[in-house]
Amino acid sequence: MKYAVYSDVHSNLEALEAVLEDMENAGAEKRIFLGDIVGYGPNPNECIALIRKNTDVILAGNHDWAAVGKTDASYFNPHARTAVEWTAEQLTEESREFLESLSPYIALEEFQAAHSSPLEPDDWHYVTTLHDALCNYRHISKVCFIGHSHKPIILEYMDEQRVMSLNDSYRRLDEKRKYLINDGSVGQPRDLNPDSCYLIFDSAEGTVEYRRVPYDIRKVQRKMAECRLPHFLIERLAVGR
Ligand code: ZN
């Protein structure tokens, strides 16, 4: 099965449309979304509707839950909090109910998936260090996909004490090892590449391929300015940080 795994759209409709089209070209058979449909960008309801229509499994992210008051937004940085408050005002009743219904973690037959991490998925831990990665070891059966940090990375475990961080854009997975794999971000990449990022997981071949997709960044920035979203959030899209 060819799975498209994507996350962190953050109300960026132009990026989402470009990525969905690229998934068609890549021959994706199933689509798995790892959370954060909303927050930061100008089109929350449109992104919710489009993802609902096109995606087989949809998880909640911390921004999705914060926008409906299901998780505390007080630890968000001021820009993120402003955007979450703006988002909450825009959501239709239908969008709100949908976001409330989502869960932040799922175990599927061929892999696990979480927004933040398989360790306490609704506490939204970041996996930023190798130590963070090792804390997740026991919670991974084989392969677990995550989002949240907006930074694509493959973490390969040799055992419970040793993990390697791989920056490969294509990787054949070792059947004898466990993996924690971050899919990057569609709507707000932070690895200094402004193109949207997602991945294709071919479960029969055991391969992971990252794909980068350009989209109309200027158009999103114009819309964000019209909505008076924070300047910092508008600027960062152009540089991917
Ligand atoms: Zn996010």
GROMACS .gro file of C-alpha atoms and ligand atoms in nm:
model
  242
    1MET     CA    1   0.000   0.000   0.000
    2LYS     CA    2   0.122   0.347  -0.087
    3TYR     CA    3   0.034   0.589   0.194
    4ALA     CA    4   0.067   0.965   0.172
    5VAL     CA    5   0.146   1.089   0.525
    6TYR     CA    6   0.105   1.460   0.585
    7SER     CA    7   0.044   1.709   0.865
    8ASP     CA    8   0.064   2.066   0.992
    9VAL     CA    9  -0.136   2.231   0.716
   10HIS     CA   10  -0.221   2.520   0.950
   11SER     CA   11  -0.502   2.672   0.740
   12ASN     CA   12  -0.275   2.716   0.437
   13LEU     CA   13  -0.517   2.628   0.156
   14GLU     CA   14  -0.278   2.695  -0.134
   15ALA     CA   15  -0.017   2.459   0.014
   16LEU     CA   16  -0.283   2.195   0.085
   17GLU     CA   17  -0.419   2.202  -0.271
   18ALA     CA   18  -0.069   2.174  -0.419
   19VAL     CA   19   0.016   1.877  -0.195
   20LEU     CA   20  -0.311   1.691  -0.263
   21GLU     CA   21  -0.243   1.723  -0.635
   22ASP     CA   22   0.113   1.596  -0.587
   23MET     CA   23  -0.024   1.293  -0.396
   24GLU     CA   24  -0.227   1.204  -0.706
   25ASN     CA   25   0.086   1.221  -0.922
   26ALA     CA   26   0.277   1.010  -0.669
   27GLY     CA   27   0.013   0.735  -0.686
   28ALA     CA   28  -0.090   0.754  -0.320
   29GLU     CA   29  -0.364   0.500  -0.240
   30LYS     CA   30  -0.442   0.616   0.115
   31ARG     CA   31  -0.397   0.949   0.289
   32ILE     CA   32  -0.308   0.981   0.656
   33PHE     CA   33  -0.321   1.323   0.822
   34LEU     CA   34  -0.125   1.371   1.148
   35GLY     CA   35  -0.293   1.682   1.287
   36ASP     CA   36  -0.286   2.062   1.291
   37ILE     CA   37  -0.534   2.143   1.018
   38VAL     CA   38  -0.576   2.493   1.164
   39GLY     CA   39  -0.375   2.768   1.338
   40TYR     CA   40  -0.147   3.032   1.180
   41GLY     CA   41  -0.309   3.062   0.834
   42PRO     CA   42  -0.612   3.232   0.676
   43ASN     CA   43  -0.841   2.942   0.562
   44PRO     CA   44  -0.936   2.714   0.855
   45ASN     CA   45  -1.285   2.606   0.741
   46GLU     CA   46  -1.178   2.548   0.379
   47CYS     CA   47  -0.884   2.332   0.489
   48ILE     CA   48  -1.104   2.128   0.724
   49ALA     CA   49  -1.355   2.062   0.445
   50LEU     CA   50  -1.088   1.965   0.191
   51ILE     CA   51  -0.902   1.732   0.428
   52ARG     CA   52  -1.228   1.563   0.535
   53LYS     CA   53  -1.312   1.498   0.172
   54ASN     CA   54  -0.972   1.360   0.072
   55THR     CA   55  -0.823   1.178   0.370
   56ASP     CA   56  -0.868   0.827   0.512
   57VAL     CA   57  -0.736   0.886   0.867
   58ILE     CA   58  -0.736   1.230   1.034
   59LEU     CA   59  -0.570   1.296   1.371
   60ALA     CA   60  -0.594   1.601   1.599
   61GLY     CA   61  -0.304   1.840   1.654
   62ASN     CA   62  -0.253   2.074   1.949
   63HIS     CA   63  -0.368   2.374   1.740
   64ASP     CA   64  -0.688   2.190   1.639
   65TRP     CA   65  -0.772   2.118   2.002
   66ALA     CA   66  -0.663   2.465   2.120
   67ALA     CA   67  -0.897   2.628   1.865
   68VAL     CA   68  -1.194   2.446   2.022
   69GLY     CA   69  -1.077   2.492   2.383
   70LYS     CA   70  -0.991   2.124   2.427
   71THR     CA   71  -0.625   2.190   2.507
   72ASP     CA   72  -0.467   2.481   2.693
   73ALA     CA   73  -0.324   2.751   2.463
   74SER     CA   74  -0.154   2.948   2.742
   75TYR     CA   75   0.184   2.786   2.670
   76PHE     CA   76   0.163   2.890   2.300
   77ASN     CA   77   0.392   3.172   2.193
   78PRO     CA   78   0.208   3.506   2.150
   79HIS     CA   79   0.189   3.477   1.767
   80ALA     CA   80   0.048   3.126   1.782
   81ARG     CA   81  -0.200   3.230   2.049
   82THR     CA   82  -0.321   3.530   1.848
   83ALA     CA   83  -0.371   3.300   1.548
   84VAL     CA   84  -0.556   3.037   1.755
   85GLU     CA   85  -0.791   3.303   1.896
   86TRP     CA   86  -0.854   3.438   1.545
   87THR     CA   87  -0.916   3.082   1.422
   88ALA     CA   88  -1.165   3.010   1.702
   89GLU     CA   89  -1.372   3.311   1.588
   90GLN     CA   90  -1.376   3.190   1.226
   91LEU     CA   91  -1.477   2.827   1.283
   92THR     CA   92  -1.826   2.722   1.178
   93GLU     CA   93  -2.025   2.501   1.413
   94GLU     CA   94  -1.963   2.207   1.181
   95SER     CA   95  -1.585   2.268   1.177
   96ARG     CA   96  -1.579   2.302   1.553
   97GLU     CA   97  -1.762   1.973   1.609
   98PHE     CA   98  -1.530   1.799   1.366
   99LEU     CA   99  -1.211   1.921   1.537
  100GLU     CA  100  -1.353   1.819   1.875
  101SER     CA  101  -1.413   1.467   1.748
  102LEU     CA  102  -1.051   1.401   1.645
  103SER     CA  103  -0.801   1.194   1.843
  104PRO     CA  104  -0.424   1.266   1.852
  105TYR     CA  105  -0.307   0.903   1.810
  106ILE     CA  106  -0.390   0.585   1.621
  107ALA     CA  107  -0.239   0.237   1.587
  108LEU     CA  108  -0.305   0.092   1.243
  109GLU     CA  109  -0.213  -0.252   1.114
  110GLU     CA  110   0.100  -0.141   0.930
  111PHE     CA  111   0.216   0.150   1.145
  112GLN     CA  112   0.130   0.387   1.429
  113ALA     CA  113   0.066   0.758   1.391
  114ALA     CA  114   0.056   1.050   1.636
  115HIS     CA  115   0.061   1.427   1.607
  116SER     CA  116   0.334   1.481   1.868
  117SER     CA  117   0.465   1.144   1.991
  118PRO     CA  118   0.341   0.793   2.075
  119LEU     CA  119   0.447   0.862   2.436
  120GLU     CA  120   0.154   1.046   2.600
  121PRO     CA  121   0.013   1.172   2.269
  122ASP     CA  122  -0.225   1.425   2.423
  123ASP     CA  123   0.053   1.594   2.621
  124TRP     CA  124   0.204   1.720   2.292
  125HIS     CA  125   0.571   1.640   2.370
  126TYR     CA  126   0.823   1.754   2.111
  127VAL     CA  127   1.080   1.504   1.983
  128THR     CA  128   1.374   1.739   1.933
  129THR     CA  129   1.668   1.552   2.091
  130LEU     CA  130   1.795   1.195   2.066
  131HIS     CA  131   1.700   1.160   2.433
  132ASP     CA  132   1.339   1.252   2.347
  133ALA     CA  133   1.354   0.989   2.073
  134LEU     CA  134   1.480   0.718   2.311
  135CYS     CA  135   1.194   0.791   2.555
  136ASN     CA  136   0.956   0.683   2.279
  137TYR     CA  137   1.130   0.353   2.200
  138ARG     CA  138   0.903   0.129   2.408
  139HIS     CA  139   0.592   0.293   2.263
  140ILE     CA  140   0.679   0.205   1.904
  141SER     CA  141   0.593  -0.137   1.758
  142LYS     CA  142   0.770  -0.095   1.427
  143VAL     CA  143   0.717   0.236   1.250
  144CYS     CA  144   0.548   0.543   1.395
  145PHE     CA  145   0.485   0.863   1.199
  146ILE     CA  146   0.467   1.199   1.375
  147GLY     CA  147   0.438   1.570   1.288
  148HIS     CA  148   0.435   1.867   1.533
  149SER     CA  149   0.794   2.002   1.500
  150HIS     CA  150   0.754   2.081   1.126
  151LYS     CA  151   1.101   1.931   1.067
  152PRO     CA  152   1.130   1.622   0.847
  153ILE     CA  153   1.355   1.356   1.003
  154ILE     CA  154   1.392   0.978   1.015
  155LEU     CA  155   1.498   0.840   1.356
  156GLU     CA  156   1.633   0.486   1.332
  157TYR     CA  157   1.670   0.284   1.653
  158MET     CA  158   1.948   0.025   1.681
  159ASP     CA  159   1.817  -0.073   2.024
  160GLU     CA  160   1.673   0.083   2.338
  161GLN     CA  161   1.984   0.296   2.398
  162ARG     CA  162   2.093   0.391   2.049
  163VAL     CA  163   1.916   0.596   1.786
  164MET     CA  164   2.041   0.758   1.467
  165SER     CA  165   1.903   1.070   1.307
  166LEU     CA  166   1.885   1.045   0.925
  167ASN     CA  167   1.825   1.337   0.691
  168ASP     CA  168   1.770   1.122   0.381
  169SER     CA  169   1.496   1.226   0.140
  170TYR     CA  170   1.455   0.858   0.045
  171ARG     CA  171   1.515   0.560   0.271
  172ARG     CA  172   1.462   0.186   0.257
  173LEU     CA  173   1.370   0.080   0.612
  174ASP     CA  174   1.556  -0.203   0.783
  175GLU     CA  175   1.303  -0.471   0.880
  176LYS     CA  176   1.490  -0.546   1.201
  177ARG     CA  177   1.480  -0.190   1.331
  178LYS     CA  178   1.222   0.051   1.471
  179TYR     CA  179   1.154   0.397   1.334
  180LEU     CA  180   1.007   0.728   1.443
  181ILE     CA  181   0.953   0.939   1.132
  182ASN     CA  182   0.856   1.307   1.115
  183ASP     CA  183   0.666   1.401   0.798
  184GLY     CA  184   0.760   1.774   0.798
  185SER     CA  185   0.490   2.037   0.741
  186VAL     CA  186   0.260   2.119   0.451
  187GLY     CA  187   0.159   2.470   0.553
  188GLN     CA  188   0.453   2.606   0.753
  189PRO     CA  189   0.785   2.425   0.686
  190ARG     CA  190   1.061   2.509   0.935
  191ASP     CA  191   1.366   2.337   0.785
  192LEU     CA  192   1.476   2.641   0.580
  193ASN     CA  193   1.302   2.508   0.269
  194PRO     CA  194   0.976   2.701   0.210
  195ASP     CA  195   0.826   2.429  -0.015
  196SER     CA  196   0.553   2.212   0.139
  197CYS     CA  197   0.674   1.881   0.278
  198TYR     CA  198   0.507   1.542   0.317
  199LEU     CA  199   0.604   1.180   0.263
  200ILE     CA  200   0.504   0.865   0.077
  201PHE     CA  201   0.534   0.540   0.273
  202ASP     CA  202   0.529   0.230   0.053
  203SER     CA  203   0.454  -0.048   0.302
  204ALA     CA  204   0.517  -0.332   0.053
  205GLU     CA  205   0.859  -0.198  -0.046
  206GLY     CA  206   0.939  -0.067   0.303
  207THR     CA  207   1.044   0.273   0.170
  208VAL     CA  208   0.992   0.632   0.277
  209GLU     CA  209   1.016   0.914   0.024
  210TYR     CA  210   0.989   1.283   0.119
  211ARG     CA  211   0.832   1.509  -0.139
  212ARG     CA  212   0.868   1.890  -0.160
  213VAL     CA  213   0.598   2.087  -0.336
  214PRO     CA  214   0.614   2.456  -0.427
  215TYR     CA  215   0.295   2.662  -0.394
  216ASP     CA  216   0.182   3.025  -0.424
  217ILE     CA  217   0.333   3.164  -0.100
  218ARG     CA  218   0.264   3.528  -0.198
  219LYS     CA  219  -0.108   3.459  -0.229
  220VAL     CA  220  -0.126   3.311   0.123
  221GLN     CA  221   0.077   3.600   0.263
  222ARG     CA  222  -0.163   3.852   0.105
  223LYS     CA  223  -0.463   3.674   0.258
  224MET     CA  224  -0.294   3.658   0.600
  225ALA     CA  225  -0.228   4.033   0.585
  226GLU     CA  226  -0.593   4.097   0.497
  227CYS     CA  227  -0.697   3.890   0.802
  228ARG     CA  228  -0.446   4.088   1.013
  229LEU     CA  229  -0.264   3.777   1.126
  230PRO     CA  230   0.076   3.840   1.296
  231HIS     CA  231   0.350   3.976   1.071
  232PHE     CA  232   0.601   3.721   1.200
  233LEU     CA  233   0.379   3.435   1.079
  234ILE     CA  234   0.344   3.595   0.735
  235GLU     CA  235   0.720   3.649   0.693
  236ARG     CA  236   0.833   3.305   0.800
  237LEU     CA  237   0.649   3.127   0.515
  238ALA     CA  238   0.885   3.276   0.257
  239VAL     CA  239   1.198   3.144   0.428
  240GLY     CA  240   1.068   2.819   0.580
  241ARG     CA  241   1.170   2.871   0.938
  242ZN      ZN  242   0.199   2.234   1.373
   0.00000   0.00000   0.00000
